[in-house]
Amino acid sequence: MSSANSYVSRLVIMWKQARLPWRQQIFVGSDLYGNEYYESNRLINGRKKRTVEMKEKKPLGEYNSDSLPVQWQSWLRHTRHEPPTAEEIIMANKRRELIIQRAKALDKDWERVGNRRMA
């Protein structure tokens, strides 16, 4: 049953990615949160318009750009040409978690050294 679902989901992605003449926008990829990213055939100021369709629907004023991965934000703003891969985002998340762990360890060491100096 799961292989049938996998096959169907791959077909849906292939259909979304198909560059058909009547299509207004083409599916480029998705992030780990399920948000979908599209590129339009229409040019604005000489560049193709890029959009995101958020998985979680909210009123327009409640969206926060920090909820999108930095790699996808860069792609949306045309600061990178190619969309990011899932592997790239996973590696960046692992690196960020490692940095957070090291920062916490440094904070503990700093507090320990600071307490010794005050005594």
mmCIF file of C-alpha atoms in Angstrom:
data_model
loop_
_atom_site.group_PDB
_atom_site.id
_atom_site.type_symbol
_atom_site.label_atom_id
_atom_site.label_comp_id
_atom_site.label_asym_id
_atom_site.label_seq_id
_atom_site.Cartn_x
_atom_site.Cartn_y
_atom_site.Cartn_z
ATOM 1 C CA MET A 1 0.000 0.000 0.000
ATOM 2 C CA SER A 2 2.780 2.461 0.881
ATOM 3 C CA SER A 3 4.543 1.759 -2.416
ATOM 4 C CA ALA A 4 1.336 2.696 -4.241
ATOM 5 C CA ASN A 5 1.168 5.958 -2.241
ATOM 6 C CA SER A 6 4.822 6.622 -3.034
ATOM 7 C CA TYR A 7 4.184 6.024 -6.730
ATOM 8 C CA VAL A 8 1.172 8.350 -6.714
ATOM 9 C CA SER A 9 3.066 11.099 -4.854
ATOM 10 C CA ARG A 10 5.921 10.854 -7.392
ATOM 11 C CA LEU A 11 3.406 11.182 -10.228
ATOM 12 C CA VAL A 12 1.878 14.261 -8.586
ATOM 13 C CA ILE A 13 5.316 15.876 -8.245
ATOM 14 C CA MET A 14 6.169 15.059 -11.871
ATOM 15 C CA TRP A 15 2.864 16.614 -12.977
ATOM 16 C CA LYS A 16 3.545 19.782 -10.949
ATOM 17 C CA GLN A 17 7.063 20.033 -12.401
ATOM 18 C CA ALA A 18 5.969 19.568 -16.020
ATOM 19 C CA ARG A 19 6.739 22.690 -18.066
ATOM 20 C CA LEU A 20 3.557 22.890 -20.102
ATOM 21 C CA PRO A 21 2.797 25.977 -22.239
ATOM 22 C CA TRP A 22 -0.454 26.822 -20.436
ATOM 23 C CA ARG A 23 1.048 26.500 -16.973
ATOM 24 C CA GLN A 24 1.422 29.772 -15.067
ATOM 25 C CA GLN A 25 3.886 28.437 -12.490
ATOM 26 C CA ILE A 26 6.093 25.376 -12.140
ATOM 27 C CA PHE A 27 6.735 23.447 -8.941
ATOM 28 C CA VAL A 28 10.417 23.718 -8.000
ATOM 29 C CA GLY A 29 10.577 21.950 -4.649
ATOM 30 C CA SER A 30 9.435 21.748 -1.063
ATOM 31 C CA ASP A 31 11.056 22.159 2.323
ATOM 32 C CA LEU A 32 11.013 19.876 5.354
ATOM 33 C CA TYR A 33 7.893 21.636 6.691
ATOM 34 C CA GLY A 34 5.803 20.870 3.592
ATOM 35 C CA ASN A 35 5.857 24.374 2.088
ATOM 36 C CA GLU A 36 5.920 24.306 -1.726
ATOM 37 C CA TYR A 37 7.995 26.632 -3.910
ATOM 38 C CA TYR A 38 7.073 27.705 -7.439
ATOM 39 C CA GLU A 39 8.631 29.687 -10.257
ATOM 40 C CA SER A 40 6.425 31.618 -12.674
ATOM 41 C CA ASN A 41 6.892 31.774 -16.432
ATOM 42 C CA ARG A 42 6.090 35.476 -16.237
ATOM 43 C CA LEU A 43 9.034 37.873 -16.073
ATOM 44 C CA ILE A 44 9.022 40.801 -13.645
ATOM 45 C CA ASN A 45 11.924 43.240 -14.082
ATOM 46 C CA GLY A 46 13.681 40.649 -16.219
ATOM 47 C CA ARG A 47 13.441 37.866 -13.609
ATOM 48 C CA LYS A 48 10.998 35.018 -13.125
ATOM 49 C CA LYS A 49 8.645 35.501 -10.198
ATOM 50 C CA ARG A 50 9.207 33.036 -7.343
ATOM 51 C CA THR A 51 6.580 32.210 -4.751
ATOM 52 C CA VAL A 52 5.964 29.955 -1.783
ATOM 53 C CA GLU A 53 2.720 28.223 -0.900
ATOM 54 C CA MET A 54 2.722 27.691 2.841
ATOM 55 C CA LYS A 55 1.409 24.382 4.129
ATOM 56 C CA GLU A 56 -0.186 26.041 7.138
ATOM 57 C CA LYS A 57 -2.717 28.615 5.972
ATOM 58 C CA LYS A 58 -2.861 31.778 8.132
ATOM 59 C CA PRO A 59 -4.025 35.370 7.690
ATOM 60 C CA LEU A 60 -1.508 37.381 5.663
ATOM 61 C CA GLY A 61 -0.364 39.503 8.626
ATOM 62 C CA GLU A 62 0.602 36.437 10.703
ATOM 63 C CA TYR A 63 3.241 35.050 8.315
ATOM 64 C CA ASN A 64 6.864 35.320 9.405
ATOM 65 C CA SER A 65 9.762 34.903 6.970
ATOM 66 C CA ASP A 66 11.788 33.248 9.751
ATOM 67 C CA SER A 67 9.559 30.181 9.399
ATOM 68 C CA LEU A 68 11.181 29.460 6.007
ATOM 69 C CA PRO A 69 14.621 27.868 5.716
ATOM 70 C CA VAL A 70 17.334 30.409 4.897
ATOM 71 C CA GLN A 71 18.284 28.513 1.741
ATOM 72 C CA TRP A 72 14.749 28.841 0.375
ATOM 73 C CA GLN A 73 14.585 32.503 1.396
ATOM 74 C CA SER A 74 17.736 33.096 -0.662
ATOM 75 C CA TRP A 75 16.209 31.330 -3.652
ATOM 76 C CA LEU A 76 12.976 33.343 -3.351
ATOM 77 C CA ARG A 77 14.977 36.606 -3.306
ATOM 78 C CA HIS A 78 17.087 35.577 -6.329
ATOM 79 C CA THR A 79 20.347 35.592 -4.341
ATOM 80 C CA ARG A 80 20.885 31.992 -5.392
ATOM 81 C CA HIS A 81 20.121 30.580 -8.822
ATOM 82 C CA GLU A 82 19.376 26.934 -8.025
ATOM 83 C CA PRO A 83 16.813 25.792 -5.449
ATOM 84 C CA PRO A 84 18.273 24.066 -2.378
ATOM 85 C CA THR A 85 18.198 20.315 -1.972
ATOM 86 C CA ALA A 86 16.714 18.502 1.007
ATOM 87 C CA GLU A 87 20.185 17.155 1.878
ATOM 88 C CA GLU A 88 21.597 20.687 1.952
ATOM 89 C CA ILE A 89 18.893 21.843 4.365
ATOM 90 C CA ILE A 90 19.326 18.775 6.594
ATOM 91 C CA MET A 91 23.096 19.377 6.807
ATOM 92 C CA ALA A 92 22.530 23.056 7.638
ATOM 93 C CA ASN A 93 20.086 22.088 10.414
ATOM 94 C CA LYS A 94 22.613 19.614 11.884
ATOM 95 C CA ARG A 95 25.312 22.292 11.772
ATOM 96 C CA ARG A 96 23.009 24.804 13.487
ATOM 97 C CA GLU A 97 22.189 22.301 16.260
ATOM 98 C CA LEU A 98 25.907 21.634 16.789
ATOM 99 C CA ILE A 99 26.576 25.376 17.078
ATOM 100 C CA ILE A 100 23.749 25.725 19.623
ATOM 101 C CA GLN A 101 25.167 22.847 21.700
ATOM 102 C CA ARG A 102 28.658 24.359 21.646
ATOM 103 C CA ALA A 103 27.306 27.784 22.612
ATOM 104 C CA LYS A 104 25.475 26.267 25.602
ATOM 105 C CA ALA A 105 28.677 24.509 26.696
ATOM 106 C CA LEU A 106 30.609 27.781 26.420
ATOM 107 C CA ASP A 107 27.934 29.570 28.470
ATOM 108 C CA LYS A 108 28.264 26.958 31.230
ATOM 109 C CA ASP A 109 32.063 27.285 31.209
ATOM 110 C CA TRP A 110 31.771 31.076 31.314
ATOM 111 C CA GLU A 111 29.397 30.945 34.290
ATOM 112 C CA ARG A 112 31.708 28.525 36.124
ATOM 113 C CA VAL A 113 34.784 30.745 35.544
ATOM 114 C CA GLY A 114 32.840 33.874 36.487
ATOM 115 C CA ASN A 115 31.657 32.311 39.764
ATOM 116 C CA ARG A 116 35.245 31.368 40.703
ATOM 117 C CA ARG A 117 36.463 34.926 40.172
ATOM 118 C CA MET A 118 33.726 36.372 42.383
ATOM 119 C CA ALA A 119 34.506 34.006 45.275
#
